[in-house]
Coordinates of C-alpha atoms in Angstrom, one line a residue:
X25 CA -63.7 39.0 -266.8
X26 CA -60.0 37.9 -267.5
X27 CA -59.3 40.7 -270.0
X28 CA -60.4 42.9 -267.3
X29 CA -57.9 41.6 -264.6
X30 CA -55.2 41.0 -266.9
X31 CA -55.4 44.5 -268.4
X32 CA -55.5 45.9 -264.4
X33 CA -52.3 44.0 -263.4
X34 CA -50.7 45.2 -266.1
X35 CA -51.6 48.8 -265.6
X36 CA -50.8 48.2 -261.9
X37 CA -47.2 47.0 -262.4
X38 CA -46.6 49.7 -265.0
X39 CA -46.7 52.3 -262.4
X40 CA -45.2 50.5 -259.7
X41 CA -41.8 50.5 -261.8
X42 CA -40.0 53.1 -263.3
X43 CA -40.0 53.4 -267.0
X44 CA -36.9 53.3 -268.6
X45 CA -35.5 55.8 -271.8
X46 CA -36.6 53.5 -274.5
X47 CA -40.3 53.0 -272.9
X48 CA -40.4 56.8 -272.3
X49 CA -39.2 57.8 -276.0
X50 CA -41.8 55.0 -276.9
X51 CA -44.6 56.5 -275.1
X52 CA -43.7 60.1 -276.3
X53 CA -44.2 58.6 -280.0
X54 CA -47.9 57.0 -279.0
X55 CA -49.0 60.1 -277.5
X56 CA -47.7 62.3 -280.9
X57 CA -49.7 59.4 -283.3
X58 CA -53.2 59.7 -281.0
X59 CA -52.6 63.9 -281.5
X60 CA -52.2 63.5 -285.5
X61 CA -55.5 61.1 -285.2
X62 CA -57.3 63.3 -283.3
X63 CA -56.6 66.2 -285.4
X64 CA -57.4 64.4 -288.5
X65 CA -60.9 64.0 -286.5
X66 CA -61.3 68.1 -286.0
X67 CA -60.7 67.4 -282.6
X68 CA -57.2 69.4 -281.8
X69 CA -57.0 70.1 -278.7
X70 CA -54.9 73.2 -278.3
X71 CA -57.8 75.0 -280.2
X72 CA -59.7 74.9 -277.0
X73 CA -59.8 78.7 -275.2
X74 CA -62.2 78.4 -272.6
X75 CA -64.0 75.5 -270.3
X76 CA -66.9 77.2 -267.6
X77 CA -65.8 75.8 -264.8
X78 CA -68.3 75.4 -261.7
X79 CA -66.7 73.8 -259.1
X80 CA -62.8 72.5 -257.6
X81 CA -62.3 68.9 -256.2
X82 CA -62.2 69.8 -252.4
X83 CA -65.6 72.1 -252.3
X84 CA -67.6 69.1 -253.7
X85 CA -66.0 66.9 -251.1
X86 CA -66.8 69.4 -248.3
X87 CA -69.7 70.5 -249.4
X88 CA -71.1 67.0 -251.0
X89 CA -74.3 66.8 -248.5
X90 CA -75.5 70.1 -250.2
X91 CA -74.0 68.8 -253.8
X92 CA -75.2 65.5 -254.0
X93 CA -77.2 65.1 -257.4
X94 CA -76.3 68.4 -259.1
X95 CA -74.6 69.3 -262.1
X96 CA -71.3 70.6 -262.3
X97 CA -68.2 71.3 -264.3
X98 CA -64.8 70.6 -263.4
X99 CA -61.4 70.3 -265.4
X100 CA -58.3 69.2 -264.5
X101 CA -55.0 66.9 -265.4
X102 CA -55.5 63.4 -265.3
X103 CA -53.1 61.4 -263.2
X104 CA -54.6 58.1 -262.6
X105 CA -56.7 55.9 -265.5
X106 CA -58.5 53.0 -264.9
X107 CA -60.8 51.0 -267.5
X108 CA -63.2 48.7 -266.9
X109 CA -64.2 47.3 -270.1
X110 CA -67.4 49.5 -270.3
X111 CA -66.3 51.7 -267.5
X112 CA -63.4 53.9 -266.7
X113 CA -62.3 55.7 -263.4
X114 CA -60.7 58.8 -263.7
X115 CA -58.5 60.7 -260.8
X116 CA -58.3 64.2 -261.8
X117 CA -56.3 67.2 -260.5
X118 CA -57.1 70.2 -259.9
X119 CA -55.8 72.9 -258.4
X120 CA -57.6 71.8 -255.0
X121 CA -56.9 68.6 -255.0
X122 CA -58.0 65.4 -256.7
X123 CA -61.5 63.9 -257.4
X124 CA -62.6 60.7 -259.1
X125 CA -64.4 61.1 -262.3
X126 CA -66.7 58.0 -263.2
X127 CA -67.2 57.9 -267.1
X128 CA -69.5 55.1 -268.7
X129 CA -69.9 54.4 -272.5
X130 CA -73.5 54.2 -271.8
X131 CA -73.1 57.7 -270.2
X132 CA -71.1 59.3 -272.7
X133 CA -72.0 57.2 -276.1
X134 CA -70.3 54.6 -278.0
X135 CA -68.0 56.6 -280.2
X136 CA -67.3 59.4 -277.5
X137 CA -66.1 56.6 -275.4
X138 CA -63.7 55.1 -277.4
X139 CA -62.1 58.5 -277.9
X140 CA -61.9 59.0 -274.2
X141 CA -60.0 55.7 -274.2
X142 CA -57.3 56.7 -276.1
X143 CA -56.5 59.8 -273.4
X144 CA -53.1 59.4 -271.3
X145 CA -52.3 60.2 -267.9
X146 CA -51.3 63.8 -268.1
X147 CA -54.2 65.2 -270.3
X148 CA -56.3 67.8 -269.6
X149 CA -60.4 67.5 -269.3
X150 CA -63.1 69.2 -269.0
X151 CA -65.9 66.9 -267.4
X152 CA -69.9 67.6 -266.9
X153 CA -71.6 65.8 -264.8
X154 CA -73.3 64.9 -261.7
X155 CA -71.8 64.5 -257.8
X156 CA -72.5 61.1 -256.0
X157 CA -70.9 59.0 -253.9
X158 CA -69.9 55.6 -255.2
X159 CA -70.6 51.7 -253.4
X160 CA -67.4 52.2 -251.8
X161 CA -67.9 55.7 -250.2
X162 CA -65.3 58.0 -252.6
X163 CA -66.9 61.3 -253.6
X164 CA -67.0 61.3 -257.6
X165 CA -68.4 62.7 -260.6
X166 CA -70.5 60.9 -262.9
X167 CA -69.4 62.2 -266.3
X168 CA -72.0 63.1 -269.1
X169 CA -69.9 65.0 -271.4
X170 CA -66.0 64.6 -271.6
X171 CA -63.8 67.3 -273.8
X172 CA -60.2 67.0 -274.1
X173 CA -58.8 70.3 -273.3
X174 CA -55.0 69.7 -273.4
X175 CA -53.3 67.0 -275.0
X176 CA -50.1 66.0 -273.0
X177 CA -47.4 65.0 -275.2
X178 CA -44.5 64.1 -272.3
X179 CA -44.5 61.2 -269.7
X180 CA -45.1 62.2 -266.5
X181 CA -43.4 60.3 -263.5
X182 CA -45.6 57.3 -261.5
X183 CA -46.8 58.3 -258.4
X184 CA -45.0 56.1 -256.2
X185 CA -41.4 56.9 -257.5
X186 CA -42.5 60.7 -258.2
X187 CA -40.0 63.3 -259.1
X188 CA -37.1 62.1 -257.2
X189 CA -33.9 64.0 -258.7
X190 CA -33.8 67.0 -256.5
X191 CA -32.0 69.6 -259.7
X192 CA -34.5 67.7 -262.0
X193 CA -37.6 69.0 -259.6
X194 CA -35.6 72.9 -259.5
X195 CA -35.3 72.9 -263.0
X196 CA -38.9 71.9 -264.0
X197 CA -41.2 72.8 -261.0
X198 CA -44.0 72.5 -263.4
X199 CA -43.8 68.8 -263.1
X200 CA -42.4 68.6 -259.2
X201 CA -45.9 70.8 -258.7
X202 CA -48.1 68.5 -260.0
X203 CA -46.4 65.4 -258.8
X204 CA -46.0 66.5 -255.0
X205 CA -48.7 68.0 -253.4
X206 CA -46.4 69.1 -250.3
X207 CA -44.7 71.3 -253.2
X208 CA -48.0 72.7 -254.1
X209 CA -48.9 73.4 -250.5
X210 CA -45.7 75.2 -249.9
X211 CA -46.0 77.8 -252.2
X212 CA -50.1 78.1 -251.4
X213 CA -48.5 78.7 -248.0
X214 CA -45.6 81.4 -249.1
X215 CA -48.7 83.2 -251.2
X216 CA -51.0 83.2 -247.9
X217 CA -48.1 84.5 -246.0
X218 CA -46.9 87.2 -248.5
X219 CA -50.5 88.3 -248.7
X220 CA -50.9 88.0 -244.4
X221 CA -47.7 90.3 -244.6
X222 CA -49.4 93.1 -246.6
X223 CA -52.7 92.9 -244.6
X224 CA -51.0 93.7 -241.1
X225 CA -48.3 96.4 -243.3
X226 CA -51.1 97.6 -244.6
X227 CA -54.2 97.9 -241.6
X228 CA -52.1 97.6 -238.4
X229 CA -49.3 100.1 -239.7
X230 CA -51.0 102.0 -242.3
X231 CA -48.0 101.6 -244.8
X232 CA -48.8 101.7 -248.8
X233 CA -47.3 99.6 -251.3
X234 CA -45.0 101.3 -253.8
X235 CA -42.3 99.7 -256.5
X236 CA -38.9 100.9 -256.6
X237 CA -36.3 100.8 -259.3
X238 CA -34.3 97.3 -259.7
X239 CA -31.9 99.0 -261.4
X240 CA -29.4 101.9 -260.7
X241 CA -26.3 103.5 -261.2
X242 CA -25.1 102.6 -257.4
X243 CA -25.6 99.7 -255.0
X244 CA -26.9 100.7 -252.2
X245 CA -28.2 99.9 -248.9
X246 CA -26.5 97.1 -247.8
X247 CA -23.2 95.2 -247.9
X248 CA -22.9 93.0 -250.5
X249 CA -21.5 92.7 -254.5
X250 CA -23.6 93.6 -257.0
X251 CA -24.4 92.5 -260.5
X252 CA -23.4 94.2 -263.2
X253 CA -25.3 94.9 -266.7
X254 CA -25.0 97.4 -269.3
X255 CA -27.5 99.7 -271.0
X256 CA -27.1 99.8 -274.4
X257 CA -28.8 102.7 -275.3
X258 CA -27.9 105.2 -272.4
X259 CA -24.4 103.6 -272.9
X260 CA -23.9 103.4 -269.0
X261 CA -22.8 100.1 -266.5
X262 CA -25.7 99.8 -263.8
X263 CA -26.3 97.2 -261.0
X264 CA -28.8 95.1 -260.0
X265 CA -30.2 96.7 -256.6
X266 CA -29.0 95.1 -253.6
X267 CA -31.2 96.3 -251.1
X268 CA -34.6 98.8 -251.7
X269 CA -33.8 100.9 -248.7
X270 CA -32.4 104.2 -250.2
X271 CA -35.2 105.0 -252.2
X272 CA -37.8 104.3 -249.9
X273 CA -36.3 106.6 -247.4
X274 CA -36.3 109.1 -250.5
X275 CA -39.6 108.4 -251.0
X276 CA -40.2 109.6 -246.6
X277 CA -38.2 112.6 -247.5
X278 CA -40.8 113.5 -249.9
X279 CA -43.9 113.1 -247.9
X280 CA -45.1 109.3 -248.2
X281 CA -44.9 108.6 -244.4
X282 CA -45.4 105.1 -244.7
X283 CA -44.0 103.2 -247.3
X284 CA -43.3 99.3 -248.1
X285 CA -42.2 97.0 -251.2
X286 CA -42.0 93.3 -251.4
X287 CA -39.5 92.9 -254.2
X288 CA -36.5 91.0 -255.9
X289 CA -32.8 91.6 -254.4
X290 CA -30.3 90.5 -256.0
X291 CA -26.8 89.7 -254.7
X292 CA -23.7 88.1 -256.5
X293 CA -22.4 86.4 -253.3
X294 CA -22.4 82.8 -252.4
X295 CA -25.2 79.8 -252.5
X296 CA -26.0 77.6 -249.9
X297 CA -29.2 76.6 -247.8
X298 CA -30.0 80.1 -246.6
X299 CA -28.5 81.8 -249.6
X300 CA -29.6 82.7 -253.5
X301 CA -28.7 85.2 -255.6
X302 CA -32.0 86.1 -256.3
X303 CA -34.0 86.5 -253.5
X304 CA -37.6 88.3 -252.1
X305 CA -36.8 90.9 -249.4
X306 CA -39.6 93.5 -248.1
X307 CA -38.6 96.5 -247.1
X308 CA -40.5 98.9 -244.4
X309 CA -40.0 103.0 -243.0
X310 CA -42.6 104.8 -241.6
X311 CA -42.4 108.3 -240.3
X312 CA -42.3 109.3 -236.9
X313 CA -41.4 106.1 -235.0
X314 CA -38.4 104.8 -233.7
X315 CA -36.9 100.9 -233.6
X316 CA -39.3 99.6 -230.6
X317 CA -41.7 100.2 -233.2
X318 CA -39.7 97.9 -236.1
X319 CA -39.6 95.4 -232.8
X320 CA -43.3 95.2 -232.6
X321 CA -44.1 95.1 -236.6
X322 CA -41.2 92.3 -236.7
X323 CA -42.8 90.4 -233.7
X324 CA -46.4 90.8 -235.1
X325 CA -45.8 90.1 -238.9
X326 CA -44.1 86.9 -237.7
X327 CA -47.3 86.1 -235.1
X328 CA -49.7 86.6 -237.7
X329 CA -47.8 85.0 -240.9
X330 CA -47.4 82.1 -238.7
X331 CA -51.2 81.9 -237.2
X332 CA -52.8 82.6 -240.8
X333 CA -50.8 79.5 -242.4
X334 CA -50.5 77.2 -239.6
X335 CA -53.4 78.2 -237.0
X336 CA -50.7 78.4 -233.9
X337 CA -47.8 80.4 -232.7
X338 CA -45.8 77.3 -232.5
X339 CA -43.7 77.2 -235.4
X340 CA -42.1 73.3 -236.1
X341 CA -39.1 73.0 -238.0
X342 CA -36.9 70.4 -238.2
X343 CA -37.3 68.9 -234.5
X344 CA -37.6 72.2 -233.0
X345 CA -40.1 74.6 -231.9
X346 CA -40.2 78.2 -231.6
X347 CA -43.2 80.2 -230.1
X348 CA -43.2 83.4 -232.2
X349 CA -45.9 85.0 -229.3
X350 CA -44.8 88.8 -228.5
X351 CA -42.5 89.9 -226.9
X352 CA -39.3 88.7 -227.8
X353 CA -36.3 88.2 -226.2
X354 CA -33.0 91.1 -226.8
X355 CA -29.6 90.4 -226.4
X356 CA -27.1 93.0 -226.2
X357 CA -24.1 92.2 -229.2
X358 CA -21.5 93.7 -226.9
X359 CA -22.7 91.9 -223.5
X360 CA -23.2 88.6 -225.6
X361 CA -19.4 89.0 -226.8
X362 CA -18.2 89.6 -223.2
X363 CA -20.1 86.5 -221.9
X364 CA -19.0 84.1 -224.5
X365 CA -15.4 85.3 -224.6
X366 CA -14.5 86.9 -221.1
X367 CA -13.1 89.8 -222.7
X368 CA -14.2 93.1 -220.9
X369 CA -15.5 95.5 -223.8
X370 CA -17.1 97.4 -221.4
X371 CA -13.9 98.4 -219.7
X372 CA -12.3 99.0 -223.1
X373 CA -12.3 102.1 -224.8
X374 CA -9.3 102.3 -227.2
X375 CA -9.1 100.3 -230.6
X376 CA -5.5 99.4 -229.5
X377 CA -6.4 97.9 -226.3
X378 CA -9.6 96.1 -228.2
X379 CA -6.3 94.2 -230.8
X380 CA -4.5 93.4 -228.4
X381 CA -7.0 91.9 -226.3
X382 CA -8.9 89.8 -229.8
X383 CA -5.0 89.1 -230.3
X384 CA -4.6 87.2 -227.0
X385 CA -8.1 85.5 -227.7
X386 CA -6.9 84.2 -230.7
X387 CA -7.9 86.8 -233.6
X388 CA -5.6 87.9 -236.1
X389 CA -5.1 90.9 -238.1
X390 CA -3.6 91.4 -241.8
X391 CA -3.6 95.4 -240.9
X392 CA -4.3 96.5 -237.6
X393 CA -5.1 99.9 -238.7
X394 CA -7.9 99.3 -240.3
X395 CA -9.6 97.5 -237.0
X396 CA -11.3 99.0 -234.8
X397 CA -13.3 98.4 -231.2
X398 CA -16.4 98.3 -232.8
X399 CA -15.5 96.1 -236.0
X400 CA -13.8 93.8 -233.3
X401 CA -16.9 93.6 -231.3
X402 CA -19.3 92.8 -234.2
X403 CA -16.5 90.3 -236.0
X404 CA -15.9 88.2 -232.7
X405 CA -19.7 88.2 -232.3
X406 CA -20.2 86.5 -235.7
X407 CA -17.2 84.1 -235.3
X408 CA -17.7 83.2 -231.6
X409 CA -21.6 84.0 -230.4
X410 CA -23.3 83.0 -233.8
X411 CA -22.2 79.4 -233.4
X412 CA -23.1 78.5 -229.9
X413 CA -26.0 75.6 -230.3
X414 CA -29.1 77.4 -229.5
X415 CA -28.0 80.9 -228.6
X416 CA -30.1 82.6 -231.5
X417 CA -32.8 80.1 -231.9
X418 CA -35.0 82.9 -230.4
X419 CA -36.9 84.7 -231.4
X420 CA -34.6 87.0 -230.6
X421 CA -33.0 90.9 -231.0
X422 CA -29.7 91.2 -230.7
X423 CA -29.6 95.0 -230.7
X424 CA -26.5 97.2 -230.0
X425 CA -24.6 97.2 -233.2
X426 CA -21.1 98.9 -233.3
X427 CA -20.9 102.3 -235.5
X428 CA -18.8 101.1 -238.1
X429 CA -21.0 98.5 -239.4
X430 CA -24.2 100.4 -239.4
X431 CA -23.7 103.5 -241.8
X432 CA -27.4 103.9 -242.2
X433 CA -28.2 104.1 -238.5
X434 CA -29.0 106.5 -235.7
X435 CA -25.9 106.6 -233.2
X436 CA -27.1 105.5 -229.7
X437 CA -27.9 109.0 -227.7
X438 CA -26.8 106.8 -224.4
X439 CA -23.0 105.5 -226.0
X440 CA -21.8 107.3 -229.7
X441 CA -20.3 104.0 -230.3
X442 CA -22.9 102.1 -230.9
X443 CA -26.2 102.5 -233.3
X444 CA -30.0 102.1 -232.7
X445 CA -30.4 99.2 -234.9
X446 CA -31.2 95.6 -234.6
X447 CA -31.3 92.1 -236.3
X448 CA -33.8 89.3 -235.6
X449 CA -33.0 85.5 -235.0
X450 CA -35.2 82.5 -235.7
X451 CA -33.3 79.3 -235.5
X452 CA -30.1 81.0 -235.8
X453 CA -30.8 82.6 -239.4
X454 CA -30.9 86.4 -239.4
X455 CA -34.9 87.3 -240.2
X456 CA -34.9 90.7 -240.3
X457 CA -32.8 93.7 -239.8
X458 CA -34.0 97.4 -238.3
X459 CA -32.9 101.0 -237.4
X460 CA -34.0 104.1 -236.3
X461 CA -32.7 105.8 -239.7
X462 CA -30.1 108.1 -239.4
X463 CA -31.4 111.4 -240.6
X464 CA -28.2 113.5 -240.2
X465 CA -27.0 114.5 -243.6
X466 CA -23.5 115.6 -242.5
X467 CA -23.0 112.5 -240.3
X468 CA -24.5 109.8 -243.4
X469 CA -21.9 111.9 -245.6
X470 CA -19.1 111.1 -243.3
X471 CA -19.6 107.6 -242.9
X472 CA -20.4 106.9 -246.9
X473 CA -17.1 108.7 -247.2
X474 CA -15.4 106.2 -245.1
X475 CA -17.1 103.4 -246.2
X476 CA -16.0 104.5 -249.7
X477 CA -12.6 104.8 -249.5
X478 CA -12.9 101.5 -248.0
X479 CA -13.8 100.7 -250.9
X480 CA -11.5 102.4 -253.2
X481 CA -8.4 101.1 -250.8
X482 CA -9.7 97.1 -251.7
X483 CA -10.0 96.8 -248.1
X484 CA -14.1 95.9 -247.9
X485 CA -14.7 95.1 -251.2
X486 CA -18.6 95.0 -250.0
X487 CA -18.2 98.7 -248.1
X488 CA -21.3 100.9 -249.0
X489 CA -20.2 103.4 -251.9
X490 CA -20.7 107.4 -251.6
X491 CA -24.3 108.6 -252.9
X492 CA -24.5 112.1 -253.0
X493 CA -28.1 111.9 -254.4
X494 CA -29.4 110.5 -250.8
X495 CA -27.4 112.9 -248.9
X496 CA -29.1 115.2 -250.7
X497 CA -32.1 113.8 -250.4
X498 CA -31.2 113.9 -246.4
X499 CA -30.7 117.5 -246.8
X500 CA -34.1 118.3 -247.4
X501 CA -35.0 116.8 -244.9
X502 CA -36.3 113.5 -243.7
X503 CA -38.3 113.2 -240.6
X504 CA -37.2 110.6 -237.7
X505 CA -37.9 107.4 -239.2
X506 CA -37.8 103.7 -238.5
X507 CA -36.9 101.3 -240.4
X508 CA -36.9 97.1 -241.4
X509 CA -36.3 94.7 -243.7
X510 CA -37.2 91.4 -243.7
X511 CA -36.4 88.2 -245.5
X512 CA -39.1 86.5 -247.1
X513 CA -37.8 83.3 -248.6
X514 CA -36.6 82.9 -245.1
X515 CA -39.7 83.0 -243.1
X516 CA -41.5 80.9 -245.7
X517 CA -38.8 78.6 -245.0
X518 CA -39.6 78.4 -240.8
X519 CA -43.4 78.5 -241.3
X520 CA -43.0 75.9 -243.9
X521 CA -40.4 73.3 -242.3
X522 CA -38.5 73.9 -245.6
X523 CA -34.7 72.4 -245.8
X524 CA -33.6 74.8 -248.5
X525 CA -34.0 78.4 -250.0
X526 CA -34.7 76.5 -253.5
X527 CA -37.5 74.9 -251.7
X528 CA -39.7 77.8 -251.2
X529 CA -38.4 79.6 -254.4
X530 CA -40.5 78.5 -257.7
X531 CA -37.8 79.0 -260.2
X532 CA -34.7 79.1 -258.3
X533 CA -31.2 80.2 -259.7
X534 CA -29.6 77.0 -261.6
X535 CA -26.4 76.5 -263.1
X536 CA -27.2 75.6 -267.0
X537 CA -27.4 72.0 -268.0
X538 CA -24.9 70.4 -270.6
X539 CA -21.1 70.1 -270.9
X540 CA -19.1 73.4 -270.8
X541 CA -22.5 75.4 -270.1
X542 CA -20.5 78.0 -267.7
X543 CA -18.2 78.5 -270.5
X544 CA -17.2 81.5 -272.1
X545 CA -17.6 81.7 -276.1
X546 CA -14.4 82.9 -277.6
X547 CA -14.7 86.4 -280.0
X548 CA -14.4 85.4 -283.3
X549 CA -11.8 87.9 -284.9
X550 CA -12.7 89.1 -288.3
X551 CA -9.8 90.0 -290.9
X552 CA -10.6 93.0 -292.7
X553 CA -7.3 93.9 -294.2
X554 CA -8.3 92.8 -297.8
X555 CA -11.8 94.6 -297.1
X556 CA -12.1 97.9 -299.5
X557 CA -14.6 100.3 -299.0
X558 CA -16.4 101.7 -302.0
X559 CA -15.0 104.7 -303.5
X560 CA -18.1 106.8 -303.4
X561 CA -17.8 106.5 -299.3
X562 CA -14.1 106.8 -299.0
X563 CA -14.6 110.4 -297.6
X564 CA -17.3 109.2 -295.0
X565 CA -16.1 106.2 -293.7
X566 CA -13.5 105.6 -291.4
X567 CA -12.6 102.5 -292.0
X568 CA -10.2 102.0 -288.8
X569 CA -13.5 102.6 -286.3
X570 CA -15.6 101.0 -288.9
X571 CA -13.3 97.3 -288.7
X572 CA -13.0 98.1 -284.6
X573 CA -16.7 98.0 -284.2
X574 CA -17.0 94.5 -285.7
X575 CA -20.5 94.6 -287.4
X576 CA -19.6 91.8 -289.8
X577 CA -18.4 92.6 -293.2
X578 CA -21.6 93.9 -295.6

């Protein structure tokens, strides 16, 4: 009975206590010894393909009233051991949860048993056996048969510490997953949402999933830098897309009147909280229907996402609350600008009168010229109305969106100067952002012209280039369309009371570990100047191209 206690307290404060390099390198080398011995057996177990599996950790618990008694098999990754002399407990994860395994030498047999002793924390088993409920009330399996599916060969961290280095969990979230079961919940959550998201698309909007090109010769759709990349064999630059809008409206022009893609974006802009590189946007038109319609799909993939993963409309982040019910409130961008800074837009109709008047308020301009009253307007409501605690904790619309920084929408039938277009607030993060498209091929020209010599001129290095391939498109014809996008990573984030983007992204972008990782390799220059070329391919080669192209001396 003293071996027993002994050997408990001493398993007890090994996990209470973080292990330190040596024991860890220590531990590595035990775990590699009982793999060579178990091979030497016939017993290696990465020659294991296939375990019948009959039933998860949280459906016995549930259900363990109609499962009492019966036979099962169930696998999983070991994260607690106890042994008890003849006896052992097991705590083994699944991808449900956890349930305790009971295994008994008298159960299992002698020799099998002192096999299963030698397993670690971090194996993986397969275990038949029988449900019951133990003197002290758990819910456990009484093993009969033990096979070692998976031997693990690294250290994984104790339970109370966990995975506490926050780059450490980014950079291997196949440990932080089965550490932290809050991780593991998050993303069941952003899968239950993404797949919410396509059921209302889908039934309520009778959209169809297609997949669009990720790359392409221009970025388009939005305002933002691209990535850059080569193809080797076409011998062309191309981008990483930026936005999937352009050719799902192609795709309207051609007859699909209902279109949608959850896909990858990628932007080479800044990272911070609410900003990756990489990120999931979904992208929605659908044929015949203006922007109270992209109002209503906003307001009801929102409701729904939110009542499928969290069974109310209240959404809790931080220590706030937003009630996502329909409708939602809209805010004008030119009446929010007025209110916040007095200045009468309303009354203002030149772009000299709008400088002069951002001038006196406090704005200032490198080149005048290049401002105008709407670019004021939507510049002093992103410096000044964006801020204000609470203004766009919503949900909201702002709607109203000067001309110049909506080339892809319908002008305002009501005031020219403004678009039919809007962008959704949760929180004060921008969720989504709609138009009713601008079908007009000679007005989308005009503006991409604009935009691009915007471009051309440095002065918006983010300005939407010209693509004569959608005008075209626009040409044909494409009928009166509305239009959204939303950003995924950033509802998961609400519904999920998530700090960061990296927190609801699996693998999220990382800078490289190691010294001088960012660093670029220097060219190593090859003298060829003493190099001769046979004589029998003097008249074939030219040498000068040949040393230029740098394919090593053969």
């Amino acid at each position: 009975m003293a071996d027993i206690k002994n050997e408990i307290k001493a398993a007890v404060e090994a996990v209470e206590r973080e292990l330190t390099e040596k024991e860890i390198g220590e531990q590595r080398q035990i775990k590699r010894k009982k793999l060579e011995e178990l091979r030497a057996m016939g017993r290696d177990p990465y020659r294991e393909e296939t375990f019948d599996v009959t039933a998860w950790s949280k459906d016995i618990k549930d259900n363990f009233d109609a499962m009492e008694d019966q036979e099962v098999r169930v696998a999983g990754r070991i994260m607690a051991f106890r042994r008890m002399g003849k006896v052992a407990f097991v705590d083994m994860q699944d991808k449900q949860g956890r349930i305790q395994i009971f295994v008994a030498r008298d159960n299992i047999g002698q020799d099998e048993y002192n096999i299963f002793k030698t397993y670690d924390t971090g194996d993986i088993l397969g275990i038949k056996g029988e449900v019951f409920r133990t003197k002290t009330g758990e819910v456990s399996v009484r093993a009969q048969e033990v096979k070692l599916l998976c031997k693990s060969l690294q250290v994984l961290p104790n339970k109370w510490h966990g995975l506490k280095d926050t780059d450490l969990r980014y950079r291997q979230r196949y440990v932080d997953l089965i550490m932290n079961e809050d991780v593991r919940e998050t993303f069941m959550k952003r899968a239950k949402i993404i797949s919410t998201m396509r059921k209302v698309l889908e039934e309520d909007y009778d959209l169809i999933e297609v997949e669009t090109p990720v790359l392409g010769n221009i970025a388009g759709g939005a305002a933002a830098r691209p990535f850059m990349t080569h193809h080797n064999t076409l011998d062309i630059d191309m981008t990483l897309r930026i936005s999937l809008e352009l050719h799902l409206k192609r795709l309207i022009v051609g007859g699909l009147d209902g279109v949608y893609e959850i896909g990858k974006v990628f932007r080479n802009e800044g990272m911070d909280k609410n900003h990756s590189p990489e990120f999931t946007s979904m992208e929605a038109y659908k044929a015949y229907v203006n922007l109270e319609t992209m109002m209503d799909l906003m307001e009801q993939v929102t409701y729904k996402c939110a009542m499928a993963v969290n069974g109310t409309p209240i959404i809790k982040y931080g220590d706030k609350e937003f009630d996502v019910t329909p409708p939602w409130r809209k805010i004008d961008m030119t009446e929010a600008v007025i209110k916040t800074t007095g200045i009468p837009f309303d009354k203002i109709d030149s772009d000299e009168e709008a400088i002069e008047a951002a001038k006196k308020y406090g704005m200032t301009f490198e080149d005048e010229s290049e401002w105008t009253r709407g670019k004021i307007i939507a510049e002093m409501f992103e410096d000044y109305c964006e801020d204000i605690p609470g203004f766009l904790d919503g949900p909201c619309f702002v709607c109203g969106h000067p001309l110049e920084v909506s080339p892809l929408a319908k002008k305002d039938p009501k005031d020219p100067r403004i678009t039919r277009r809007f962008e959704s607030y949760i929180n004060g993060w921008e969720m989504s952002n709609a138009f009713s498209e601008l079908n007009d091929p000679i007005d989308q020209y005009e503006r991409f012209a604009e935009q691009q010599r915007q471009l051309d001129l440095g002065i918006d290095d983010e300005a939407h280039p010209m693509d004569t391939d959608f005008v075209n498109a626009l040409e044909v014809g494409m009928p009166p369309t509305g239009g959204i996008g939303i950003g995924v990573d950033r509802l998961v984030m609400l519904l999920t009371d998530s700090a960061t983007i990296r927190d609801v992204q699996l693998f999220p972008t990382m800078k490289p570990e190691g010294k001088g990782a960012g660093a670029k390799k220097e060219r190593v220059e090859i003298d060829f100047s003493k190099v001769k070329v046979e004589p029998l391919f003097e008249e074939f080669v030219d040498f000068e191209t040949f040393s230029k192209s740098d394919f090593r001396a053969v």
